[in-house]
Each structure stands twice: as C-alpha cells, then as structure tokens.
Tab-separated table of C-alpha atoms and ligand atoms in Angstrom:
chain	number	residue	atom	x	y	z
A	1	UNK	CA	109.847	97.265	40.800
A	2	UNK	CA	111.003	99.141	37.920
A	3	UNK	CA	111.383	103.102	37.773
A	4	UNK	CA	111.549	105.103	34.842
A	5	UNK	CA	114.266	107.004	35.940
A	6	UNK	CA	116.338	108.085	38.408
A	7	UNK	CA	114.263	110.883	39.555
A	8	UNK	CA	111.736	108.610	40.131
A	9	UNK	CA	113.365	106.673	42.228
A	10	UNK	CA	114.999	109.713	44.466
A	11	UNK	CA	111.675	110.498	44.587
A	12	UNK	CA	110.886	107.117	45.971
A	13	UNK	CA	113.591	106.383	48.014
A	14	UNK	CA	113.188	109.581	49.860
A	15	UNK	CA	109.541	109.129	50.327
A	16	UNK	CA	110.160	105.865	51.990
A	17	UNK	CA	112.994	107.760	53.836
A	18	UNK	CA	110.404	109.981	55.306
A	19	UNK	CA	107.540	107.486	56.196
A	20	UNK	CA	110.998	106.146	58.066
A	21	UNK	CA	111.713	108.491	59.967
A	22	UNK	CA	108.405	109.461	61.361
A	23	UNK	CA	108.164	105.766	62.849
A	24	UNK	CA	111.439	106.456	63.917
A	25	UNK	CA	110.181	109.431	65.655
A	26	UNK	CA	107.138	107.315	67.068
A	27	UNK	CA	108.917	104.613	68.459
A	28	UNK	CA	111.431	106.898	70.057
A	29	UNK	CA	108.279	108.928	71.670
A	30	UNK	CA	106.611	105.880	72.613
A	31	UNK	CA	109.864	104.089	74.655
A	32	UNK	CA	110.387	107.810	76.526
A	33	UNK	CA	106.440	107.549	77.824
A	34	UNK	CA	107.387	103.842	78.654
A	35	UNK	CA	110.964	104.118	79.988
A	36	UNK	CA	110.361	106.342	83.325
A	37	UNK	CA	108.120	103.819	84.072
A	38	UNK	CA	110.445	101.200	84.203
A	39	UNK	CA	112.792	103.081	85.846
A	40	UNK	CA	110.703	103.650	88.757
A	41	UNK	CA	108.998	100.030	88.920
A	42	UNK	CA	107.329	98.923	91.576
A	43	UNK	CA	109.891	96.916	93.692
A	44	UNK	CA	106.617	96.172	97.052
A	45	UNK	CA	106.336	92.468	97.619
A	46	UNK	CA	103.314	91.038	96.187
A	47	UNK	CA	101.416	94.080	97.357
A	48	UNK	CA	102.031	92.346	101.204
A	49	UNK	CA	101.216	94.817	103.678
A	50	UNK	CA	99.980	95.549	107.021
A	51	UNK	CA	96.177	96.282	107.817
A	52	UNK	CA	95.699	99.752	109.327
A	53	UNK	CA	92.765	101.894	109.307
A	54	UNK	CA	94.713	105.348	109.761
A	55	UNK	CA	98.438	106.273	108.796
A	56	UNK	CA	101.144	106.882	109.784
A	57	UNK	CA	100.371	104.010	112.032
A	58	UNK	CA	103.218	102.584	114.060
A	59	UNK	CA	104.785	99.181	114.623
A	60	UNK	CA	106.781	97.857	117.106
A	61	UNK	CA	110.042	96.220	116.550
A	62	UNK	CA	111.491	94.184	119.325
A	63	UNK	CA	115.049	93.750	119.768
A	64	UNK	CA	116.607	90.525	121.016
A	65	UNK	CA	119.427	91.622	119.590
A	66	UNK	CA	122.988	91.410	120.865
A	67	UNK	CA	124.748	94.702	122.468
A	68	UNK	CA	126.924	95.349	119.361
A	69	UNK	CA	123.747	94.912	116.968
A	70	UNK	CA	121.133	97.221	118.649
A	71	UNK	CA	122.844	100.577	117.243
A	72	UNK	CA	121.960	98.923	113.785
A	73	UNK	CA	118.469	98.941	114.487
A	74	UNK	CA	118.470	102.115	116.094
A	75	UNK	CA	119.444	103.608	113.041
A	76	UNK	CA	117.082	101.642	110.516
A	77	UNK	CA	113.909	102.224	113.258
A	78	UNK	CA	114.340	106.183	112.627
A	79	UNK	CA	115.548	105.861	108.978
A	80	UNK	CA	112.210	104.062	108.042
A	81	UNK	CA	110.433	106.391	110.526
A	82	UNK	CA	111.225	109.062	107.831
A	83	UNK	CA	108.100	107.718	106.205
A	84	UNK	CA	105.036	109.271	106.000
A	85	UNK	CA	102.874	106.655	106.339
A	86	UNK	CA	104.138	104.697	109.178
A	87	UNK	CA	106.033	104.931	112.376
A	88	UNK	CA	108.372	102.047	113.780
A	89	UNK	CA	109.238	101.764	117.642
A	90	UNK	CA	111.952	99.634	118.698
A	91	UNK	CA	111.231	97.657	122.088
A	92	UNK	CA	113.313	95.728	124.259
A	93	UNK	CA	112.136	92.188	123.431
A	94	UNK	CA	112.040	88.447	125.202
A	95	UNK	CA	112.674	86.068	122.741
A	96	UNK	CA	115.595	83.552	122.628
A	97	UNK	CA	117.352	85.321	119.077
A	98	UNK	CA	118.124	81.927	118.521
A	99	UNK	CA	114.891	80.470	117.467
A	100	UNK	CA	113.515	84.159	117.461
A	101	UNK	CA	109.597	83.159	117.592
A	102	UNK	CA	107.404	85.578	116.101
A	103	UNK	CA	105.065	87.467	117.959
A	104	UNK	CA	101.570	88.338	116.477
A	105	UNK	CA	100.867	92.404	115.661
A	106	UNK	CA	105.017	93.337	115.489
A	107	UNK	CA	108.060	92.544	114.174
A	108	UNK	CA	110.716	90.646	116.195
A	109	UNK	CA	114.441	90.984	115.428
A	110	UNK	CA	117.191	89.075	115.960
A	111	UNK	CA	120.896	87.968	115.807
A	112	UNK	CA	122.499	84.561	116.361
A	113	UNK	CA	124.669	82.391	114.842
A	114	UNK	CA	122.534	80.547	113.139
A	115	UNK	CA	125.471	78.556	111.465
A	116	UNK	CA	126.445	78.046	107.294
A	117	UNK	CA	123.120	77.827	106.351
A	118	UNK	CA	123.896	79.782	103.235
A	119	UNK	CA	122.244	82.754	104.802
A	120	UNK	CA	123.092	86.307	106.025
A	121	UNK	CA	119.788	87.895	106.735
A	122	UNK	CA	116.348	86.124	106.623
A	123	UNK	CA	113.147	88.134	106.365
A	124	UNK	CA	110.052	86.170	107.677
A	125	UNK	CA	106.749	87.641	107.376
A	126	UNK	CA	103.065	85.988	107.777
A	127	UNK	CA	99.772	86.583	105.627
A	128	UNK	CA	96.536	86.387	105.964
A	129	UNK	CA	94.971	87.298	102.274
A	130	UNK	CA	97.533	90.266	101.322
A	131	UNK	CA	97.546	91.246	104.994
A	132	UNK	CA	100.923	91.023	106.855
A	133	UNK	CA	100.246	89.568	110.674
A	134	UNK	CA	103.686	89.336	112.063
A	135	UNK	CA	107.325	89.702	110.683
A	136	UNK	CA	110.401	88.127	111.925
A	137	UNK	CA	114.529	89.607	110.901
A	138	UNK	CA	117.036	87.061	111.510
A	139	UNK	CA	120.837	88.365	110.929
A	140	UNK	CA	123.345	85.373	110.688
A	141	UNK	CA	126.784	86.107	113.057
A	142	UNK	CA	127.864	82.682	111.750
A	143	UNK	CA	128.919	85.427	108.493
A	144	UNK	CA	128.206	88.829	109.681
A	145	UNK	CA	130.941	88.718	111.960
A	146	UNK	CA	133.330	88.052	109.417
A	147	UNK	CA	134.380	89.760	106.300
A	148	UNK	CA	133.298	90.742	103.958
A	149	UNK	CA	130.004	91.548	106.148
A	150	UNK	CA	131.952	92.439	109.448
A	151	UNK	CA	131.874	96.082	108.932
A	152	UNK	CA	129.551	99.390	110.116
A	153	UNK	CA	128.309	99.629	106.252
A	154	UNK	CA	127.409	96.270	105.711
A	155	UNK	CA	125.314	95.706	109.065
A	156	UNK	CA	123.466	98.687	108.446
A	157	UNK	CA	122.742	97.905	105.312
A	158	UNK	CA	121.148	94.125	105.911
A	159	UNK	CA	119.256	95.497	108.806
A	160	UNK	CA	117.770	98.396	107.429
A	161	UNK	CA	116.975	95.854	103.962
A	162	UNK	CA	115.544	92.899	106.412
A	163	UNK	CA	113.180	95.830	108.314
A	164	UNK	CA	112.224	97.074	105.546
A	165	UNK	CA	111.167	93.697	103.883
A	166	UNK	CA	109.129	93.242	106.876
A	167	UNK	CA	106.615	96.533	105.554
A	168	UNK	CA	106.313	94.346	102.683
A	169	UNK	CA	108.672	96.285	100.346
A	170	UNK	CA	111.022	94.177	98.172
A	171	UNK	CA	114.640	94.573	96.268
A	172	UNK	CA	115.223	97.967	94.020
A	173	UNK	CA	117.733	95.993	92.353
A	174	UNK	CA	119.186	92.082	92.720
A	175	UNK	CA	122.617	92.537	90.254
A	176	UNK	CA	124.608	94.225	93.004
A	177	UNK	CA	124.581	97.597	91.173
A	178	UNK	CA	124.886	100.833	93.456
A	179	UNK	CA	121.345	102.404	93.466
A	180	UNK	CA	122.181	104.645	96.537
A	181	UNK	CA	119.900	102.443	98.606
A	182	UNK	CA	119.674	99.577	101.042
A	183	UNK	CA	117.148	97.857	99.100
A	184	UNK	CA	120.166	96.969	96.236
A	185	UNK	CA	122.906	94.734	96.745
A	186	UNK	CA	125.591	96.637	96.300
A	187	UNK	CA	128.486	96.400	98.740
A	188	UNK	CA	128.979	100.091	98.630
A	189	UNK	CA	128.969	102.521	101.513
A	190	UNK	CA	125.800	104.374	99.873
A	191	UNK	CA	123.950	101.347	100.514
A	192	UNK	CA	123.377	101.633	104.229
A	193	UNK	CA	120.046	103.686	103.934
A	194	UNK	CA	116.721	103.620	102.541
A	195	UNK	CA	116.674	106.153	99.532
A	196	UNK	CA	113.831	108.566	98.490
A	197	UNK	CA	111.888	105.774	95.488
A	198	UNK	CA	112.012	103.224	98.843
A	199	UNK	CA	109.433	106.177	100.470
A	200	UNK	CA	107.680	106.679	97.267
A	201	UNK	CA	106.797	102.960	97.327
A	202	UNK	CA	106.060	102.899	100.889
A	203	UNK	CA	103.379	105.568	100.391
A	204	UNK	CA	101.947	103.590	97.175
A	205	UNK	CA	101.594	100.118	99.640
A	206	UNK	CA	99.560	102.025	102.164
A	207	UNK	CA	97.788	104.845	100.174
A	208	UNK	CA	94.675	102.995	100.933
A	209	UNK	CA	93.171	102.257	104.028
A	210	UNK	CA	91.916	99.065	104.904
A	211	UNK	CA	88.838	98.107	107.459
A	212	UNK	CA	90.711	96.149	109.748
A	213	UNK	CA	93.757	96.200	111.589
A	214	UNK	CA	97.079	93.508	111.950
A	215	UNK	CA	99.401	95.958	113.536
A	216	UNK	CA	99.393	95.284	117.177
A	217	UNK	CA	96.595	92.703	116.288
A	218	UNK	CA	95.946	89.481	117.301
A	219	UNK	CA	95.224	87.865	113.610
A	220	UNK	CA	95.078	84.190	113.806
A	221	UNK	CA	95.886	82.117	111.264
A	222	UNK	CA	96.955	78.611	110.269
A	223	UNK	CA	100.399	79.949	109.399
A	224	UNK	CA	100.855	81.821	112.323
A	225	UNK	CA	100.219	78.735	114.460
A	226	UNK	CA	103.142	77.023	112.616
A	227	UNK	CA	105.473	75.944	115.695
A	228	UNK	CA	108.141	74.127	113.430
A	229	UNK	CA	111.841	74.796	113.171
A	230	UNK	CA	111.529	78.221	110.934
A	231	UNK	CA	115.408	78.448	110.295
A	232	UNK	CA	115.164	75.631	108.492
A	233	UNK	CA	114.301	75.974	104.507
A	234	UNK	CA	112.849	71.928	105.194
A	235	UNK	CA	109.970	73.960	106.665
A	236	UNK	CA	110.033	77.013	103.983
A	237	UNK	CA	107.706	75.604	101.490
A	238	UNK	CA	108.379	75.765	97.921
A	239	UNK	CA	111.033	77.903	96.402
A	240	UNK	CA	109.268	80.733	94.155
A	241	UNK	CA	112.182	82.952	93.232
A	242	UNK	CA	115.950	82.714	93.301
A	243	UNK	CA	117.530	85.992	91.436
A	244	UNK	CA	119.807	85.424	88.619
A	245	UNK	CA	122.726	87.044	90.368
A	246	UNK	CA	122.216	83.900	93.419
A	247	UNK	CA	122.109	87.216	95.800
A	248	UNK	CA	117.988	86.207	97.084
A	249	UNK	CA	115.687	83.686	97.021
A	250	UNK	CA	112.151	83.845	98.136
A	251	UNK	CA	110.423	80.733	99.791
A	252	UNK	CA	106.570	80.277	99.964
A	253	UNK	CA	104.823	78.294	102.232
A	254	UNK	CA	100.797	78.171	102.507
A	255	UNK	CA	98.974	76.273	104.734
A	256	UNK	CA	95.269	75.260	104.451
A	257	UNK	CA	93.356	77.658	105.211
A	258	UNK	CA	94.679	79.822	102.728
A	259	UNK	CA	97.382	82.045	104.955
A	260	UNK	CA	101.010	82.051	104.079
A	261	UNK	CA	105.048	82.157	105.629
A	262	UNK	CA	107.084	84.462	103.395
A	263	UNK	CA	110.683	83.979	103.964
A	264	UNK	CA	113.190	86.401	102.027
A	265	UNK	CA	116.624	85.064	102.022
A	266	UNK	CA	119.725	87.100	101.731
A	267	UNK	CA	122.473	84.728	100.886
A	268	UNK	CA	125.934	85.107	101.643
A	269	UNK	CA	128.957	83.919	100.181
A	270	UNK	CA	127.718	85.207	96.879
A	271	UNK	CA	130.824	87.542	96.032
B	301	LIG	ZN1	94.938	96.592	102.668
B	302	LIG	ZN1	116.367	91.239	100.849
C-alpha cells in the first residue's frame, strides 16, 4: 500500500491504532466475565451425590477407627456439619478397619496399616446412576504414622479430604498449592479444614431434590454386592485419572448392570 504522504499515513496508522485498542478493550472485558468463573470451578465429582428428598439430611459415619484417630473425625464430622445442606453423625462402628466393608445407606471409616500400597487415604464410594449408595475412608498407618504425615495438621487434613470425597465433592486444587482448604494438597497448616467455596459447592450438589432416598437406604446394586479384596487396585477397574502432579488418581470400576465403585486415591510418597 502506498500513501501519499505522511499525513496520510498518521492518519492510517492511528486509525488502525484505534480499531486496536477497542479489541483490546473487548478481549480484556470478555476474559474478566470468563475468569471468575474459572476461579470458582466446579471441583463436585461427576455430579456423584446422595439421594435425599429433604435437606439438610444427615448421614452417618461409623468409626472403626483406632483411639488416636477418632479426634480426627470428630473434628471433620462437625466441620462438614457446618453445611447447610447436610448433617453428618459419627457412630461407633463394627467393622474389622482392616478390610473395612462398606455398609449400605452410610459411610464407614477406617484406619489400618494397610501396608506400601502407594496409598495414604483411599476414598471408596458406590453408584447407582449418579446416586451415591455407600462410601468407604480408608487412612493408611503403614505412612500416616510416619513423617511427613505423622502430625495433628496432616491427619486432619486427609480425613476431613477423604469425608468429604465421600459427599461426592472432589479436589479444589491437585498442584499442592495452599488454597486455605482441605480439598488442596498443600502440606500447609491452613489445609486442615474445609473452606467457604467447599460449602458453596456442597449446596450446588444438593440444591435439587431428588424422589428417592440412598442415605440410610438399602440400594442394591451389582456393585454394592462386590465381595472382592477392595484394597486392592487388581479389583479397582480401569484407571480414569491420575493428576499431573502424581498427588491422585481416580479408579473406575462398573459392573453390569450399569452401577459403579469409585475409588479416590491419595498417594503418598509424592513429596
Ligand atoms: Zn439427585
Ligand atoms: Zn482426595
């Protein structure tokens, strides 16, 4: 392109300048609409949740948990209580923590050492259609009782992240940045709780109601019926996630009539 002089091309140049800086000025409008959003994305589990036909509705987690663990799930029974839409209750249970079978209805929770499997906490829970029927916690001594796990902040924070898997909500975060909540992976101290976006999401899994019920239900299913060796990742299914930072890895297992094990594994040694 040729311009008769250089007025005309000033005139040009700062034409173009302009049409410029109003896409600018778009673009910059547009990514502050979309950013927030991605800020506060959803971090629930496949939309996994339990049936209830009124909330706050309440579910009972039973301990077969050690002496030295049960103050741990003390305090993540009335942090997640905190909710508005549900209630948990924790019960003395009757399982052997060792194989820690699930019970249909609740949530059972556990401690053992379950040996170097490669994992620290294992969240277990069973569907029927997006309907959660029964949730197991497993918490590995064979690491927790050593460091860098052995300590008051670190056994609050994989108990109150393996309960709170069980209500079908997953990871805030998976790097091991501090996001002030126990649904991150950070080793810090402000990881030990639930935070105020882990509530937020809560209410967004159960802001509808459904027309059944699982909690304190007797849902059968093919899954549920599965009497195998669940510590095992042999009987795990197929691997569907493993986060880039090797801190989780999701397993998925579905049997034939359509129902499904979820098993959320916190690995260890990852630090
Ligand atoms: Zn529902
Ligand atoms: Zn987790």
């Amino acid at each position: 392109m040729k311009y008769s002089s250089i007025k005309d091309l000033y005139a040009k140049v700062s034409s173009e300048l302009n049409t410029l800086a109003i896409i600018v000025a778009v673009v910059s409008l547009l990514l502050a609409i979309a950013l927030p959003n991605t800020v506060s994305a959803t971090h629930s589990w496949n939309n996994y949740h339990w049936a209830r036909q009124a909330n706050p509705f309440t579910l009972k987690l039973s301990s077969n948990l050690s002496t030295n663990w049960q103050p741990y799930l003390i305090t993540a029974s009335s942090d997640w209580s905190q909710s508005s839409v549900l209630d948990t209750v924790a019960v003395t249970g009757t399982k052997n923590p060792k194989t820690c079978k699930p019970t249909l209805g609740q949530a059972e929770i556990c401690n053992a050492s379950y040996g170097r499997n490669g994992w620290l906490g294992l969240a277990q829970i069973w569907i029927s259609g997006s309907h959660i029927t029964q949730g197991a916690v497993k918490m590995n001594d064979t690491y927790m009782s050593k460091a860098p796990y052995n300590t008051v902040a670190e056994k609050n924070h994989v108990m109150c992240q393996e309960v709170g898997h069980i209500f079908g909500l997953g990871h805030q975060d998976e790097s091991g940045a501090d996001l002030g909540t126990c649904m991150d992976y950070s080793m810090s101290t402000n990881s030990q709780r639930p935070n105020p976006h882990d509530y937020e999401q809560l209410q967004q899994i159960y802001n509808h109601l459904d027309s059944t019920t699982s909690v304190g239900a007797i849902v059968n299913t093919d899954a549920a019926s599965d009497s195998s060796d669940l510590n095992s990742s042999q009987n795990w299914g197929r691997r569907v996630f493993r986060s880039k930072s090797g801190f989780v890895e999701v397993y998925e297992r579905t049997y034939k009539d359509g129902s499904k094990l979820i098993s959320l594994v916190n690995l260890a040694d990852h630090q």
